[in-house]
Amino acid sequence: MNNYIPINKAVNPVCIYQGDEPLISKMLGVDEMIYGFDGTPSDYATCVGAPEMFIKVEEDGLYYFGVEADDTGSLTIAGEQAIKKDGTPPNGKLNIETDSRYLKAGYYKVALSWTNNAYTPASNNAAAFNVTMDREPIQAGKYEGNSTMKREFSPSPKIKLWTIEKESAITCEPSKEVELEFEKPEPVYLEGNGGCNVSSLRPKICVTVCKDESENVWRCRVISVSAGAKLTMYEGIYVNPYVDPPLNGEEATEAVNEMNGYQTRGRVGTWHTPQASLAHEEHHRRQWEDAYKFYWKDSKIQEMLENQTISCDKEPNMDKAVKFMQALAN
């Protein structure tokens, strides 16, 4: 079945997991195993899942996701891995990994996996797995304890999972212009010296296909596109005059001269404010936003993608046609 199904084309959607409790609650004495939530019976999972599962997006917007696991866990959305929480020490204990996606309304195929490593003694081998989905940034749980059993899951809403009987007959609809959504995560503050910087978030283009009966081809259709940039701020060794004002006239003159020179020579010297660095990096983030939106339109990327077709005789399977088009988009 297609990776993306519009809400009005989903036939008999059924919610198989309401998100009332974690997918795998915290427990001890668990064997080493890999579990894929594909409908296989399990002694541990509160939801066994299904071979094809979907999340439901009620309206267009930015959605946040989190994966908590002991040891490892992953979330794939529309055939592309969204989150992989590793289990290397100390992350073998219950911890979280997060991500965000701009999604249009509809159903998106998802896959979940969880891995539990073997420890000795096996009676102390803990298990835990939880996946969250929200319109707000995912909240961290309480991970201060030195074991999974002493830690707490995130209070953010748990993901809900759906199955769909089939997708209704698809006919090609006219292309609709898709605007690029720009993501602006909150700045990450790190201790120590370093150059504050802005780094781009990889563009994400989600596509589907529709069947053109008259031409007997699959045509590509862009569902959504997003990109973004994140800020890394270093709280280095400097004196912030708002926190520690100059103690005499000589220090005051030095502070004023150093800070007045930001625009001509950049940051130099002892005196500095984090607000100045943040304003500087936000300026660069706006440059990224302008560039992404300009090139998305000016390079006619949507038009190029939606000009792509695959013969239905050559590739009768819709899922494989979608994978081909998604590879082009990537």
CSV table of C-alpha atoms in Angstrom, one decimal:
chain,number,residue,atom,x,y,z
A,1,MET,CA,0.0,0.0,0.0
A,2,ASN,CA,1.1,3.6,-0.6
A,3,ASN,CA,3.4,5.3,1.9
A,4,TYR,CA,0.9,8.3,2.0
A,5,ILE,CA,-2.9,8.1,1.7
A,6,PRO,CA,-5.1,11.2,1.7
A,7,ILE,CA,-7.7,11.1,4.5
A,8,ASN,CA,-10.6,10.9,2.0
A,9,LYS,CA,-9.0,7.9,0.1
A,10,ALA,CA,-8.4,5.7,3.2
A,11,VAL,CA,-10.9,2.8,3.2
A,12,ASN,CA,-11.9,1.5,6.6
A,13,PRO,CA,-9.1,3.0,8.8
A,14,VAL,CA,-9.0,1.3,12.2
A,15,CYS,CA,-7.0,2.5,15.2
A,16,ILE,CA,-5.1,-0.5,16.6
A,17,TYR,CA,-3.1,1.3,19.3
A,18,GLN,CA,-4.6,4.2,21.2
A,19,GLY,CA,-1.4,5.2,23.0
A,20,ASP,CA,-2.8,4.6,26.5
A,21,GLU,CA,0.5,3.0,27.6
A,22,PRO,CA,4.0,2.5,26.3
A,23,LEU,CA,4.5,0.1,23.5
A,24,ILE,CA,6.7,-1.9,25.8
A,25,SER,CA,6.4,-1.1,29.5
A,26,LYS,CA,9.4,-1.1,31.8
A,27,MET,CA,10.2,-4.6,33.0
A,28,LEU,CA,13.1,-6.8,34.1
A,29,GLY,CA,14.4,-10.2,33.2
A,30,VAL,CA,13.9,-9.8,29.4
A,31,ASP,CA,15.6,-12.0,26.9
A,32,GLU,CA,17.9,-10.6,24.1
A,33,MET,CA,15.6,-9.9,21.1
A,34,ILE,CA,14.7,-7.8,18.1
A,35,TYR,CA,11.0,-6.9,17.7
A,36,GLY,CA,9.5,-5.2,14.7
A,37,PHE,CA,5.8,-4.6,15.6
A,38,ASP,CA,4.7,-6.4,12.3
A,39,GLY,CA,1.9,-8.4,13.9
A,40,THR,CA,4.1,-11.1,15.3
A,41,PRO,CA,3.0,-12.2,18.8
A,42,SER,CA,5.1,-10.9,21.7
A,43,ASP,CA,5.2,-11.5,25.4
A,44,TYR,CA,6.3,-7.9,26.0
A,45,ALA,CA,4.6,-5.5,23.6
A,46,THR,CA,1.3,-3.9,24.6
A,47,CYS,CA,0.6,-3.5,20.8
A,48,VAL,CA,1.9,-6.2,18.4
A,49,GLY,CA,1.3,-3.9,15.5
A,50,ALA,CA,0.6,-5.0,11.9
A,51,PRO,CA,2.4,-5.6,8.6
A,52,GLU,CA,1.3,-2.2,7.5
A,53,MET,CA,0.7,0.6,10.0
A,54,PHE,CA,0.0,4.3,9.7
A,55,ILE,CA,-0.1,7.5,11.7
A,56,LYS,CA,-2.9,9.9,11.1
A,57,VAL,CA,-2.2,13.6,10.5
A,58,GLU,CA,-5.3,15.6,11.0
A,59,GLU,CA,-4.0,18.9,9.5
A,60,ASP,CA,-1.0,20.3,7.8
A,61,GLY,CA,1.8,21.4,10.1
A,62,LEU,CA,5.1,20.6,11.9
A,63,TYR,CA,4.9,17.4,13.9
A,64,TYR,CA,7.4,16.3,16.6
A,65,PHE,CA,8.4,12.7,17.3
A,66,GLY,CA,10.4,11.0,20.1
A,67,VAL,CA,11.7,7.5,20.5
A,68,GLU,CA,12.6,6.2,24.0
A,69,ALA,CA,14.2,2.8,24.4
A,70,ASP,CA,16.3,0.4,26.4
A,71,ASP,CA,18.3,-0.5,24.4
A,72,THR,CA,17.6,0.7,20.8
A,73,GLY,CA,14.6,1.8,18.9
A,74,SER,CA,13.7,3.3,15.6
A,75,LEU,CA,10.8,5.1,13.8
A,76,THR,CA,10.4,5.1,10.0
A,77,ILE,CA,7.9,7.5,8.4
A,78,ALA,CA,6.9,7.0,4.7
A,79,GLY,CA,9.8,4.7,4.0
A,80,GLU,CA,12.4,7.1,5.4
A,81,GLN,CA,14.1,6.6,8.8
A,82,ALA,CA,13.0,9.5,11.0
A,83,ILE,CA,14.7,8.5,14.3
A,84,LYS,CA,17.2,5.9,15.4
A,85,LYS,CA,17.9,5.9,19.1
A,86,ASP,CA,21.1,4.0,19.7
A,87,GLY,CA,22.0,1.8,22.7
A,88,THR,CA,25.7,2.5,23.2
A,89,PRO,CA,26.6,3.1,26.9
A,90,PRO,CA,25.2,4.9,28.7
A,91,ASN,CA,22.3,5.0,26.3
A,92,GLY,CA,21.5,1.4,26.9
A,93,LYS,CA,19.4,2.7,29.7
A,94,LEU,CA,16.0,4.4,29.0
A,95,ASN,CA,16.8,7.6,27.0
A,96,ILE,CA,15.3,9.6,24.2
A,97,GLU,CA,16.0,10.7,20.6
A,98,THR,CA,13.8,13.2,18.8
A,99,ASP,CA,13.0,14.6,15.4
A,100,SER,CA,10.4,16.8,13.6
A,101,ARG,CA,8.7,16.6,10.2
A,102,TYR,CA,6.4,18.9,8.3
A,103,LEU,CA,3.5,16.7,7.2
A,104,LYS,CA,0.3,17.4,5.2
A,105,ALA,CA,-3.0,15.9,6.4
A,106,GLY,CA,-3.4,12.2,5.6
A,107,TYR,CA,-2.1,8.8,6.7
A,108,TYR,CA,1.6,8.0,6.6
A,109,LYS,CA,3.0,4.5,6.7
A,110,VAL,CA,5.3,3.9,9.7
A,111,ALA,CA,7.5,1.1,10.9
A,112,LEU,CA,8.7,0.6,14.5
A,113,SER,CA,11.6,-1.6,15.7
A,114,TRP,CA,13.0,-2.3,19.1
A,115,THR,CA,16.1,-4.2,20.1
A,116,ASN,CA,17.1,-5.5,23.6
A,117,ASN,CA,20.7,-6.6,24.2
A,118,ALA,CA,21.7,-9.5,26.6
A,119,TYR,CA,23.3,-8.7,29.9
A,120,THR,CA,24.5,-10.8,32.8
A,121,PRO,CA,22.7,-11.6,35.0
A,122,ALA,CA,19.7,-11.8,32.8
A,123,SER,CA,17.4,-11.0,35.8
A,124,ASN,CA,18.7,-7.4,35.6
A,125,ASN,CA,18.1,-7.1,31.9
A,126,ALA,CA,15.6,-4.3,31.5
A,127,ALA,CA,13.2,-3.5,28.6
A,128,ALA,CA,11.4,-0.3,27.7
A,129,PHE,CA,10.0,1.3,24.4
A,130,ASN,CA,7.9,4.3,23.9
A,131,VAL,CA,7.2,6.5,20.8
A,132,THR,CA,5.7,10.0,21.1
A,133,MET,CA,4.0,12.3,18.5
A,134,ASP,CA,2.9,15.9,19.2
A,135,ARG,CA,2.4,19.3,17.7
A,136,GLU,CA,4.7,20.7,20.4
A,137,PRO,CA,8.4,19.8,20.9
A,138,ILE,CA,8.6,16.4,22.7
A,139,GLN,CA,9.2,16.7,26.4
A,140,ALA,CA,12.1,14.7,28.0
A,141,GLY,CA,11.3,12.1,30.6
A,142,LYS,CA,13.1,11.8,33.9
A,143,TYR,CA,16.4,10.0,33.1
A,144,GLU,CA,18.4,10.8,36.3
A,145,GLY,CA,18.2,7.3,37.8
A,146,ASN,CA,21.1,4.9,37.3
A,147,SER,CA,18.8,2.2,35.9
A,148,THR,CA,15.9,2.0,33.5
A,149,MET,CA,13.5,0.9,36.3
A,150,LYS,CA,14.2,4.2,38.1
A,151,ARG,CA,13.6,6.3,35.0
A,152,GLU,CA,10.4,7.8,33.7
A,153,PHE,CA,8.9,8.0,30.2
A,154,SER,CA,8.3,11.3,28.4
A,155,PRO,CA,4.9,12.9,29.4
A,156,SER,CA,4.3,13.9,25.7
A,157,PRO,CA,1.4,12.1,23.9
A,158,LYS,CA,2.1,8.6,22.7
A,159,ILE,CA,1.9,7.8,19.0
A,160,LYS,CA,-1.4,6.3,17.7
A,161,LEU,CA,-1.2,3.5,15.1
A,162,TRP,CA,-3.8,2.7,12.4
A,163,THR,CA,-4.4,0.0,9.8
A,164,ILE,CA,-6.2,0.7,6.5
A,165,GLU,CA,-8.1,-1.9,4.5
A,166,LYS,CA,-7.2,-0.4,1.2
A,167,GLU,CA,-6.8,2.9,-0.7
A,168,SER,CA,-9.6,3.9,-2.9
A,169,ALA,CA,-9.2,4.1,-6.7
A,170,ILE,CA,-6.6,6.7,-7.5
A,171,THR,CA,-7.0,9.1,-10.4
A,172,CYS,CA,-4.5,11.8,-11.2
A,173,GLU,CA,-5.5,15.2,-9.8
A,174,PRO,CA,-4.0,18.4,-11.1
A,175,SER,CA,-0.7,19.4,-9.5
A,176,LYS,CA,-0.9,21.8,-6.6
A,177,GLU,CA,1.9,24.2,-5.7
A,178,VAL,CA,3.7,23.1,-2.5
A,179,GLU,CA,5.3,25.7,-0.4
A,180,LEU,CA,8.6,24.9,1.4
A,181,GLU,CA,8.1,24.9,5.2
A,182,PHE,CA,11.2,26.1,7.1
A,183,GLU,CA,11.9,24.5,10.5
A,184,LYS,CA,13.5,26.6,13.3
A,185,PRO,CA,14.4,24.4,16.3
A,186,GLU,CA,15.3,26.1,19.5
A,187,PRO,CA,19.0,27.0,19.8
A,188,VAL,CA,21.3,24.4,21.5
A,189,TYR,CA,23.5,25.9,24.2
A,190,LEU,CA,26.9,24.2,24.9
A,191,GLU,CA,29.5,24.9,27.6
A,192,GLY,CA,33.0,25.9,26.7
A,193,ASN,CA,34.7,27.9,23.9
A,194,GLY,CA,33.7,27.4,20.3
A,195,GLY,CA,32.4,29.2,17.3
A,196,CYS,CA,28.7,29.7,17.4
A,197,ASN,CA,27.2,28.4,14.2
A,198,VAL,CA,24.2,27.7,12.1
A,199,SER,CA,23.9,24.3,10.3
A,200,SER,CA,21.3,23.3,7.8
A,201,LEU,CA,18.8,20.5,8.3
A,202,ARG,CA,18.5,18.2,5.3
A,203,PRO,CA,15.6,19.0,3.1
A,204,LYS,CA,12.8,16.4,3.3
A,205,ILE,CA,10.6,16.0,0.2
A,206,CYS,CA,7.6,13.6,0.6
A,207,VAL,CA,6.1,12.3,-2.7
A,208,THR,CA,3.5,9.9,-3.8
A,209,VAL,CA,2.3,8.7,-7.3
A,210,CYS,CA,-1.1,8.8,-9.0
A,211,LYS,CA,-2.2,6.6,-11.8
A,212,ASP,CA,-2.9,8.3,-15.1
A,213,GLU,CA,-5.3,5.9,-16.7
A,214,SER,CA,-5.3,7.6,-20.1
A,215,GLU,CA,-1.5,7.5,-20.5
A,216,ASN,CA,-1.1,4.2,-18.4
A,217,VAL,CA,1.6,5.8,-16.3
A,218,TRP,CA,2.3,6.6,-12.7
A,219,ARG,CA,2.9,10.3,-12.2
A,220,CYS,CA,4.8,11.8,-9.4
A,221,ARG,CA,3.1,14.2,-7.0
A,222,VAL,CA,4.8,16.2,-4.2
A,223,ILE,CA,3.0,16.0,-0.9
A,224,SER,CA,5.2,18.3,1.2
A,225,VAL,CA,8.7,19.7,1.4
A,226,SER,CA,10.5,21.1,4.5
A,227,ALA,CA,14.0,22.2,5.4
A,228,GLY,CA,15.5,24.1,8.2
A,229,ALA,CA,18.6,25.2,10.2
A,230,LYS,CA,19.7,24.7,13.8
A,231,LEU,CA,21.7,27.0,16.0
A,232,THR,CA,24.6,25.9,18.2
A,233,MET,CA,25.6,28.5,20.8
A,234,TYR,CA,28.7,28.2,22.9
A,235,GLU,CA,28.6,29.7,26.4
A,236,GLY,CA,32.4,30.5,26.3
A,237,ILE,CA,34.7,32.3,28.6
A,238,TYR,CA,33.7,36.0,28.5
A,239,VAL,CA,32.3,38.6,30.7
A,240,ASN,CA,28.7,39.6,30.2
A,241,PRO,CA,28.2,43.2,31.2
A,242,TYR,CA,24.5,42.6,31.9
A,243,VAL,CA,25.4,40.0,34.5
A,244,ASP,CA,28.8,41.4,35.7
A,245,PRO,CA,28.9,45.1,35.0
A,246,PRO,CA,32.2,47.0,34.7
A,247,LEU,CA,33.7,47.9,38.1
A,248,ASN,CA,35.4,51.1,37.1
A,249,GLY,CA,35.7,53.6,34.3
A,250,GLU,CA,38.6,51.8,32.6
A,251,GLU,CA,36.6,48.5,32.4
A,252,ALA,CA,33.6,50.4,31.1
A,253,THR,CA,35.6,52.1,28.3
A,254,GLU,CA,37.1,48.7,27.4
A,255,ALA,CA,33.6,47.1,27.3
A,256,VAL,CA,32.1,49.8,25.2
A,257,ASN,CA,35.0,49.8,22.7
A,258,GLU,CA,35.0,46.1,22.3
A,259,MET,CA,31.3,45.7,21.9
A,260,ASN,CA,31.0,48.7,19.5
A,261,GLY,CA,33.5,47.0,17.2
A,262,TYR,CA,31.4,43.9,16.6
A,263,GLN,CA,30.1,45.0,13.2
A,264,THR,CA,33.5,45.9,11.8
A,265,ARG,CA,35.8,43.2,13.1
A,266,GLY,CA,33.6,40.6,14.9
A,267,ARG,CA,33.8,39.5,18.5
A,268,VAL,CA,37.3,40.2,20.0
A,269,GLY,CA,38.3,40.6,23.7
A,270,THR,CA,36.8,39.9,27.1
A,271,TRP,CA,33.4,41.5,26.9
A,272,HIS,CA,30.5,39.9,25.1
A,273,THR,CA,26.7,39.2,25.3
A,274,PRO,CA,25.0,35.9,24.3
A,275,GLN,CA,22.3,38.0,22.8
A,276,ALA,CA,24.7,39.4,20.2
A,277,SER,CA,25.8,35.9,19.1
A,278,LEU,CA,22.2,34.8,19.0
A,279,ALA,CA,21.2,37.7,16.8
A,280,HIS,CA,24.1,37.1,14.5
A,281,GLU,CA,23.3,33.4,14.0
A,282,GLU,CA,19.6,34.1,13.6
A,283,HIS,CA,20.6,36.4,10.7
A,284,HIS,CA,22.4,33.5,9.1
A,285,ARG,CA,19.4,31.3,9.7
A,286,ARG,CA,17.2,33.8,7.8
A,287,GLN,CA,19.8,33.6,4.9
A,288,TRP,CA,19.3,29.8,4.9
A,289,GLU,CA,15.5,30.2,4.8
A,290,ASP,CA,15.7,32.7,2.0
A,291,ALA,CA,18.0,30.5,0.0
A,292,TYR,CA,16.0,27.3,0.5
A,293,LYS,CA,12.7,29.0,-0.5
A,294,PHE,CA,14.3,30.7,-3.5
A,295,TYR,CA,15.9,27.6,-4.9
A,296,TRP,CA,12.9,25.4,-4.3
A,297,LYS,CA,10.9,27.8,-6.6
A,298,ASP,CA,13.6,29.1,-8.9
A,299,SER,CA,15.0,25.7,-9.7
A,300,LYS,CA,11.5,24.4,-10.3
A,301,ILE,CA,12.2,21.3,-8.3
A,302,GLN,CA,8.5,20.4,-7.8
A,303,GLU,CA,7.9,20.8,-11.6
A,304,MET,CA,10.9,18.6,-12.4
A,305,LEU,CA,9.8,15.8,-10.0
A,306,GLU,CA,6.2,15.9,-11.2
A,307,ASN,CA,7.3,15.6,-14.8
A,308,GLN,CA,8.6,12.1,-13.9
A,309,THR,CA,6.5,9.1,-15.0
A,310,ILE,CA,6.8,5.3,-14.9
A,311,SER,CA,5.0,3.0,-17.2
A,312,CYS,CA,2.3,1.0,-15.4
A,313,ASP,CA,3.2,-2.0,-17.7
A,314,LYS,CA,6.9,-1.7,-16.7
A,315,GLU,CA,6.0,-1.3,-13.0
A,316,PRO,CA,2.5,-2.4,-12.1
A,317,ASN,CA,3.2,-2.3,-8.3
A,318,MET,CA,2.3,1.1,-6.8
A,319,ASP,CA,4.5,0.7,-3.7
A,320,LYS,CA,7.6,0.2,-5.9
A,321,ALA,CA,6.6,3.2,-8.1
A,322,VAL,CA,6.5,5.3,-5.0
A,323,LYS,CA,9.9,4.1,-3.8
A,324,PHE,CA,11.4,5.0,-7.2
A,325,MET,CA,9.9,8.5,-7.1
A,326,GLN,CA,11.0,9.0,-3.4
A,327,ALA,CA,14.5,8.0,-4.4
A,328,LEU,CA,14.5,10.7,-7.1
A,329,ALA,CA,13.2,13.2,-4.5
A,330,ASN,CA,15.9,12.3,-2.0
